[in-house]
Amino acid sequence: MDVRFTPQMYINHYASQRGITVEDIGVAPIVVISWAPKVIQALADSTDAQPAPHWPWSKRYLFYTGQVRRQRVSFAQVGIGAPSTITAMEEMIACGARVFLWLGWAGSLQPRAPIGTFLIPTNSIREEGTSFHYVDDDTAVTPDRRLVESLKKAAQEEGMKVVLGSQWTTDAPYREYCDKISAYKQQGVVGVDMETSAMYALGRFRKVAVCNLLVVSDEVWQEWKSASYTPELKAATEQAIRIILRVLAGEDLLK
């Protein structure tokens, strides 16, 4: 079915109204995204990336572009949740982005994945509303296999363990029912977040590579336990940043 307007239409209109080209917006083919401004700032500082002032949302969200191992890379802050993340990714794709790495946080449904564990979701239970506008209801949404292997390898080289498995994505973090958590735990689902399934669905629909690296910030398999704002979670997030930087420096992600 045809849509009334596309991300490309919006980006072309935005550029024409400002007298710039789409290339002037400054989105690189490889993009690392997160909703945490400190993560984006740390990645930019580590790579000497520079602000991209023509990005449409640069007054609200951080956006930097630089170079890592002769590859142009952007580091972009987006809003929390599937709709906001997918809207931004659509616009980045319209500007030429082809590879996305996400660094975020998740709740854990498994005792074997305590706070500070690194997760790579390999498939998703879709309980957000965005993905159903991109792929059929029964379509499996999965990450790019090459990016999965790159993240695993980088983590191993940093001496860190990652857990691969199913991810539950929901729009309603305050409606994670105890009986549903117990059922998903029994099924082996590892974590819960608000973006993964929609991001993987978009990757499938737009034929771009997407893979998410998540840090466990909360345990929800029994009484809620959170590490938000703690030194423990800060240290784990810094480790995750090193994993991402190692992936960027390790190989040509556009091959």
mmCIF file of C-alpha atoms in Angstrom:
data_model
loop_
_atom_site.group_PDB
_atom_site.id
_atom_site.type_symbol
_atom_site.label_atom_id
_atom_site.label_comp_id
_atom_site.label_asym_id
_atom_site.label_seq_id
_atom_site.Cartn_x
_atom_site.Cartn_y
_atom_site.Cartn_z
ATOM 1 C CA MET A 1 0.000 0.000 0.000
ATOM 2 C CA ASP A 2 1.125 3.520 -0.742
ATOM 3 C CA VAL A 3 1.782 5.982 2.075
ATOM 4 C CA ARG A 4 0.936 9.673 1.842
ATOM 5 C CA PHE A 5 4.422 10.870 2.622
ATOM 6 C CA THR A 6 7.751 9.138 3.163
ATOM 7 C CA PRO A 7 10.847 9.804 5.257
ATOM 8 C CA GLN A 8 12.648 10.747 2.047
ATOM 9 C CA MET A 9 9.983 13.334 1.254
ATOM 10 C CA TYR A 10 10.358 14.845 4.708
ATOM 11 C CA ILE A 11 14.155 14.971 4.551
ATOM 12 C CA ASN A 12 14.147 16.457 1.045
ATOM 13 C CA HIS A 13 11.650 19.100 2.169
ATOM 14 C CA TYR A 14 13.654 19.874 5.292
ATOM 15 C CA ALA A 15 16.862 20.291 3.282
ATOM 16 C CA SER A 16 15.237 22.442 0.583
ATOM 17 C CA GLN A 17 13.717 24.800 3.154
ATOM 18 C CA ARG A 18 17.170 25.420 4.604
ATOM 19 C CA GLY A 19 19.061 25.692 1.364
ATOM 20 C CA ILE A 20 21.213 22.654 2.046
ATOM 21 C CA THR A 21 21.630 19.219 0.492
ATOM 22 C CA VAL A 22 20.694 15.951 2.162
ATOM 23 C CA GLU A 23 24.418 15.192 2.378
ATOM 24 C CA ASP A 24 24.912 18.426 4.349
ATOM 25 C CA ILE A 25 22.751 17.004 7.144
ATOM 26 C CA GLY A 26 25.759 14.866 8.012
ATOM 27 C CA VAL A 27 24.356 11.397 8.687
ATOM 28 C CA ALA A 28 27.018 8.715 8.223
ATOM 29 C CA PRO A 29 26.357 5.255 6.743
ATOM 30 C CA ILE A 30 27.044 3.730 10.174
ATOM 31 C CA VAL A 31 25.078 5.040 13.172
ATOM 32 C CA VAL A 32 25.297 4.228 16.872
ATOM 33 C CA ILE A 33 22.126 5.233 18.679
ATOM 34 C CA SER A 34 21.027 5.484 22.304
ATOM 35 C CA TRP A 35 18.476 7.444 24.267
ATOM 36 C CA ALA A 36 21.131 8.332 26.872
ATOM 37 C CA PRO A 37 22.911 11.642 26.189
ATOM 38 C CA LYS A 38 25.914 10.667 28.322
ATOM 39 C CA VAL A 39 26.482 7.589 26.164
ATOM 40 C CA ILE A 40 26.362 9.600 22.949
ATOM 41 C CA GLN A 41 28.658 12.241 24.419
ATOM 42 C CA ALA A 42 31.163 9.609 25.574
ATOM 43 C CA LEU A 43 31.215 7.962 22.140
ATOM 44 C CA ALA A 44 31.689 11.316 20.426
ATOM 45 C CA ASP A 45 34.465 12.330 22.811
ATOM 46 C CA SER A 46 36.247 9.010 22.281
ATOM 47 C CA THR A 47 36.302 9.465 18.512
ATOM 48 C CA ASP A 48 36.645 13.256 18.204
ATOM 49 C CA ALA A 49 33.307 13.334 16.397
ATOM 50 C CA GLN A 50 31.833 16.761 15.732
ATOM 51 C CA PRO A 51 28.269 18.059 16.131
ATOM 52 C CA ALA A 52 26.030 17.805 13.076
ATOM 53 C CA PRO A 53 24.015 21.035 13.415
ATOM 54 C CA HIS A 54 21.810 20.392 10.372
ATOM 55 C CA TRP A 55 20.237 17.262 11.846
ATOM 56 C CA PRO A 56 16.524 18.177 12.194
ATOM 57 C CA TRP A 57 16.424 17.408 15.915
ATOM 58 C CA SER A 58 19.874 18.718 16.901
ATOM 59 C CA LYS A 59 18.433 21.317 19.268
ATOM 60 C CA ARG A 60 16.720 18.568 21.268
ATOM 61 C CA TYR A 61 18.980 15.530 20.843
ATOM 62 C CA LEU A 62 22.738 15.135 20.531
ATOM 63 C CA PHE A 63 24.028 14.178 17.091
ATOM 64 C CA TYR A 64 27.688 13.840 16.165
ATOM 65 C CA THR A 65 29.517 12.553 13.112
ATOM 66 C CA GLY A 66 33.140 11.486 12.914
ATOM 67 C CA GLN A 67 35.457 8.845 11.591
ATOM 68 C CA VAL A 68 36.586 5.524 13.058
ATOM 69 C CA ARG A 69 39.086 3.385 11.158
ATOM 70 C CA ARG A 70 38.434 5.322 7.945
ATOM 71 C CA GLN A 71 34.689 4.751 8.356
ATOM 72 C CA ARG A 72 32.282 7.641 8.801
ATOM 73 C CA VAL A 73 30.168 7.060 11.901
ATOM 74 C CA SER A 74 27.378 9.071 13.484
ATOM 75 C CA PHE A 75 26.412 8.965 17.153
ATOM 76 C CA ALA A 76 22.769 9.886 17.674
ATOM 77 C CA GLN A 77 20.574 10.403 20.705
ATOM 78 C CA VAL A 78 16.931 9.465 20.133
ATOM 79 C CA GLY A 79 13.791 9.524 22.241
ATOM 80 C CA ILE A 80 12.745 6.652 24.498
ATOM 81 C CA GLY A 81 10.449 3.989 23.101
ATOM 82 C CA ALA A 82 9.735 2.382 19.754
ATOM 83 C CA PRO A 83 7.823 5.193 17.955
ATOM 84 C CA SER A 84 10.441 7.847 18.684
ATOM 85 C CA THR A 85 13.368 5.559 17.881
ATOM 86 C CA ILE A 86 11.885 4.301 14.616
ATOM 87 C CA THR A 87 10.954 7.805 13.437
ATOM 88 C CA ALA A 88 14.555 8.940 13.908
ATOM 89 C CA MET A 89 15.952 5.814 12.253
ATOM 90 C CA GLU A 90 13.640 6.292 9.249
ATOM 91 C CA GLU A 91 14.980 9.808 8.786
ATOM 92 C CA MET A 92 18.589 8.638 9.164
ATOM 93 C CA ILE A 93 18.000 5.939 6.544
ATOM 94 C CA ALA A 94 16.616 8.621 4.226
ATOM 95 C CA CYS A 95 19.923 10.444 4.744
ATOM 96 C CA GLY A 96 21.970 7.375 3.831
ATOM 97 C CA ALA A 97 22.380 5.322 7.038
ATOM 98 C CA ARG A 98 22.799 1.601 6.389
ATOM 99 C CA VAL A 99 24.092 0.100 9.652
ATOM 100 C CA PHE A 100 22.693 0.677 13.154
ATOM 101 C CA LEU A 101 24.124 -0.343 16.505
ATOM 102 C CA TRP A 102 22.030 0.379 19.591
ATOM 103 C CA LEU A 103 23.357 0.722 23.114
ATOM 104 C CA GLY A 104 20.577 0.621 25.670
ATOM 105 C CA TRP A 105 19.326 -0.948 28.882
ATOM 106 C CA ALA A 106 16.959 -3.771 29.715
ATOM 107 C CA GLY A 107 15.220 -5.541 32.528
ATOM 108 C CA SER A 108 16.275 -9.141 33.110
ATOM 109 C CA LEU A 109 13.800 -12.021 33.355
ATOM 110 C CA GLN A 110 16.466 -14.595 34.227
ATOM 111 C CA PRO A 111 18.638 -15.146 37.327
ATOM 112 C CA ARG A 112 21.501 -16.036 34.963
ATOM 113 C CA ALA A 113 21.449 -12.463 33.654
ATOM 114 C CA PRO A 114 21.892 -10.259 36.728
ATOM 115 C CA ILE A 115 22.445 -6.505 36.760
ATOM 116 C CA GLY A 116 25.427 -5.561 34.616
ATOM 117 C CA THR A 117 24.994 -8.463 32.175
ATOM 118 C CA PHE A 118 25.312 -7.684 28.462
ATOM 119 C CA LEU A 119 22.463 -8.920 26.262
ATOM 120 C CA ILE A 120 22.229 -9.313 22.502
ATOM 121 C CA PRO A 121 18.597 -10.002 21.557
ATOM 122 C CA THR A 122 18.429 -12.597 18.786
ATOM 123 C CA ASN A 123 14.641 -12.552 18.386
ATOM 124 C CA SER A 124 11.775 -10.615 19.908
ATOM 125 C CA ILE A 125 8.326 -10.953 21.370
ATOM 126 C CA ARG A 126 6.483 -8.025 19.837
ATOM 127 C CA GLU A 127 4.258 -6.189 22.307
ATOM 128 C CA GLU A 128 4.907 -2.718 20.977
ATOM 129 C CA GLY A 129 2.689 -1.190 18.328
ATOM 130 C CA THR A 130 5.214 0.131 15.826
ATOM 131 C CA SER A 131 6.579 -3.060 14.281
ATOM 132 C CA PHE A 132 3.151 -4.160 13.032
ATOM 133 C CA HIS A 133 3.142 -1.220 10.626
ATOM 134 C CA TYR A 134 6.284 -2.629 8.985
ATOM 135 C CA VAL A 135 6.006 -6.425 8.928
ATOM 136 C CA ASP A 136 3.204 -8.970 9.211
ATOM 137 C CA ASP A 137 1.974 -10.045 12.628
ATOM 138 C CA ASP A 138 3.654 -13.456 12.441
ATOM 139 C CA THR A 139 6.974 -12.285 10.999
ATOM 140 C CA ALA A 140 10.047 -13.127 13.065
ATOM 141 C CA VAL A 141 12.215 -10.082 13.703
ATOM 142 C CA THR A 142 15.907 -10.752 14.183
ATOM 143 C CA PRO A 143 19.189 -8.816 14.129
ATOM 144 C CA ASP A 144 21.833 -8.744 11.442
ATOM 145 C CA ARG A 145 23.900 -11.901 11.940
ATOM 146 C CA ARG A 146 27.190 -10.275 11.081
ATOM 147 C CA LEU A 147 26.665 -7.555 13.664
ATOM 148 C CA VAL A 148 25.781 -10.190 16.273
ATOM 149 C CA GLU A 149 29.094 -11.927 15.632
ATOM 150 C CA SER A 150 30.984 -8.631 15.677
ATOM 151 C CA LEU A 151 29.523 -7.676 19.047
ATOM 152 C CA LYS A 152 30.212 -11.141 20.494
ATOM 153 C CA LYS A 153 33.813 -11.033 19.295
ATOM 154 C CA ALA A 154 34.398 -7.513 20.609
ATOM 155 C CA ALA A 155 32.975 -8.462 24.010
ATOM 156 C CA GLN A 156 35.227 -11.514 24.210
ATOM 157 C CA GLU A 157 38.256 -9.398 23.303
ATOM 158 C CA GLU A 158 37.310 -7.040 26.149
ATOM 159 C CA GLY A 159 37.043 -10.032 28.488
ATOM 160 C CA MET A 160 33.289 -9.667 28.851
ATOM 161 C CA LYS A 161 30.505 -12.198 28.509
ATOM 162 C CA VAL A 162 27.323 -11.585 26.571
ATOM 163 C CA VAL A 163 24.053 -13.482 26.778
ATOM 164 C CA LEU A 164 22.108 -14.108 23.575
ATOM 165 C CA GLY A 165 18.402 -14.893 23.580
ATOM 166 C CA SER A 166 14.817 -13.791 23.198
ATOM 167 C CA GLN A 167 13.786 -10.260 24.117
ATOM 168 C CA TRP A 168 10.338 -9.031 25.119
ATOM 169 C CA THR A 169 9.595 -5.529 23.822
ATOM 170 C CA THR A 170 6.690 -3.585 25.296
ATOM 171 C CA ASP A 171 5.263 -0.072 25.089
ATOM 172 C CA ALA A 172 4.117 -0.199 28.708
ATOM 173 C CA PRO A 173 6.967 -0.684 31.220
ATOM 174 C CA TYR A 174 4.628 -0.071 34.162
ATOM 175 C CA ARG A 175 2.286 -2.838 32.990
ATOM 176 C CA GLU A 176 4.691 -5.763 33.096
ATOM 177 C CA TYR A 177 2.363 -8.197 34.847
ATOM 178 C CA CYS A 178 3.879 -10.688 37.278
ATOM 179 C CA ASP A 179 2.153 -13.661 35.655
ATOM 180 C CA LYS A 180 3.408 -12.621 32.223
ATOM 181 C CA ILE A 181 6.957 -12.210 33.548
ATOM 182 C CA SER A 182 6.756 -15.692 35.074
ATOM 183 C CA ALA A 183 5.466 -17.181 31.814
ATOM 184 C CA TYR A 184 8.170 -15.558 29.706
ATOM 185 C CA LYS A 185 10.796 -16.564 32.249
ATOM 186 C CA GLN A 186 9.684 -20.187 31.891
ATOM 187 C CA GLN A 187 9.931 -19.845 28.108
ATOM 188 C CA GLY A 188 13.550 -18.701 28.423
ATOM 189 C CA VAL A 189 13.011 -15.070 27.460
ATOM 190 C CA VAL A 190 16.031 -13.192 28.767
ATOM 191 C CA GLY A 191 15.140 -9.505 28.875
ATOM 192 C CA VAL A 192 12.558 -6.791 28.382
ATOM 193 C CA ASP A 193 12.888 -3.369 26.779
ATOM 194 C CA MET A 194 10.925 -0.809 24.735
ATOM 195 C CA GLU A 195 12.683 -0.678 21.340
ATOM 196 C CA THR A 196 14.275 -3.900 20.098
ATOM 197 C CA SER A 197 11.472 -5.628 18.195
ATOM 198 C CA ALA A 198 10.504 -2.447 16.347
ATOM 199 C CA MET A 199 14.125 -1.753 15.418
ATOM 200 C CA TYR A 200 14.623 -5.251 14.069
ATOM 201 C CA ALA A 201 11.352 -5.011 12.122
ATOM 202 C CA LEU A 202 12.468 -1.736 10.561
ATOM 203 C CA GLY A 203 15.809 -3.305 9.647
ATOM 204 C CA ARG A 204 14.006 -6.113 7.849
ATOM 205 C CA PHE A 205 11.616 -3.746 6.067
ATOM 206 C CA ARG A 206 14.229 -1.181 4.974
ATOM 207 C CA LYS A 207 16.947 -3.803 4.364
ATOM 208 C CA VAL A 208 19.456 -2.186 6.706
ATOM 209 C CA ALA A 209 21.634 -3.931 9.302
ATOM 210 C CA VAL A 210 20.514 -3.557 12.927
ATOM 211 C CA CYS A 211 21.745 -5.132 16.158
ATOM 212 C CA ASN A 212 21.247 -4.133 19.784
ATOM 213 C CA LEU A 213 23.583 -4.373 22.753
ATOM 214 C CA LEU A 214 21.723 -4.024 26.047
ATOM 215 C CA VAL A 215 22.993 -3.665 29.592
ATOM 216 C CA VAL A 216 20.826 -5.180 32.314
ATOM 217 C CA SER A 217 19.812 -2.293 34.568
ATOM 218 C CA ASP A 218 16.944 -3.985 36.423
ATOM 219 C CA GLU A 219 16.014 -7.455 37.594
ATOM 220 C CA VAL A 220 12.313 -8.272 37.317
ATOM 221 C CA TRP A 221 12.153 -12.074 37.614
ATOM 222 C CA GLN A 222 11.245 -11.674 41.292
ATOM 223 C CA GLU A 223 10.964 -8.518 43.387
ATOM 224 C CA TRP A 224 12.079 -5.518 41.340
ATOM 225 C CA LYS A 225 15.733 -4.618 41.798
ATOM 226 C CA SER A 226 17.196 -1.622 39.996
ATOM 227 C CA ALA A 227 20.738 -0.375 39.501
ATOM 228 C CA SER A 228 19.738 2.894 37.859
ATOM 229 C CA TYR A 229 22.006 5.804 38.796
ATOM 230 C CA THR A 230 24.460 3.476 40.577
ATOM 231 C CA PRO A 231 28.242 3.163 40.099
ATOM 232 C CA GLU A 232 27.670 -0.498 39.180
ATOM 233 C CA LEU A 233 25.511 0.347 36.177
ATOM 234 C CA LYS A 234 27.771 3.231 35.183
ATOM 235 C CA ALA A 235 30.755 0.864 35.069
ATOM 236 C CA ALA A 236 28.854 -1.712 33.017
ATOM 237 C CA THR A 237 27.717 0.985 30.577
ATOM 238 C CA GLU A 238 31.310 2.174 30.159
ATOM 239 C CA GLN A 239 32.265 -1.411 29.328
ATOM 240 C CA ALA A 240 29.479 -1.553 26.744
ATOM 241 C CA ILE A 241 30.794 1.652 25.176
ATOM 242 C CA ARG A 242 34.196 -0.002 24.825
ATOM 243 C CA ILE A 243 32.559 -2.972 23.098
ATOM 244 C CA ILE A 244 30.856 -0.667 20.592
ATOM 245 C CA LEU A 245 34.076 1.236 19.907
ATOM 246 C CA ARG A 246 35.940 -2.032 19.362
ATOM 247 C CA VAL A 247 33.326 -3.136 16.822
ATOM 248 C CA LEU A 248 33.670 0.169 14.975
ATOM 249 C CA ALA A 249 37.454 -0.082 14.937
ATOM 250 C CA GLY A 250 37.625 -3.781 14.141
ATOM 251 C CA GLU A 251 36.224 -4.178 10.640
ATOM 252 C CA ASP A 252 34.484 -2.578 7.690
ATOM 253 C CA LEU A 253 30.822 -2.787 8.647
ATOM 254 C CA LEU A 254 29.649 -1.742 5.190
ATOM 255 C CA LYS A 255 31.090 -4.696 3.278
#
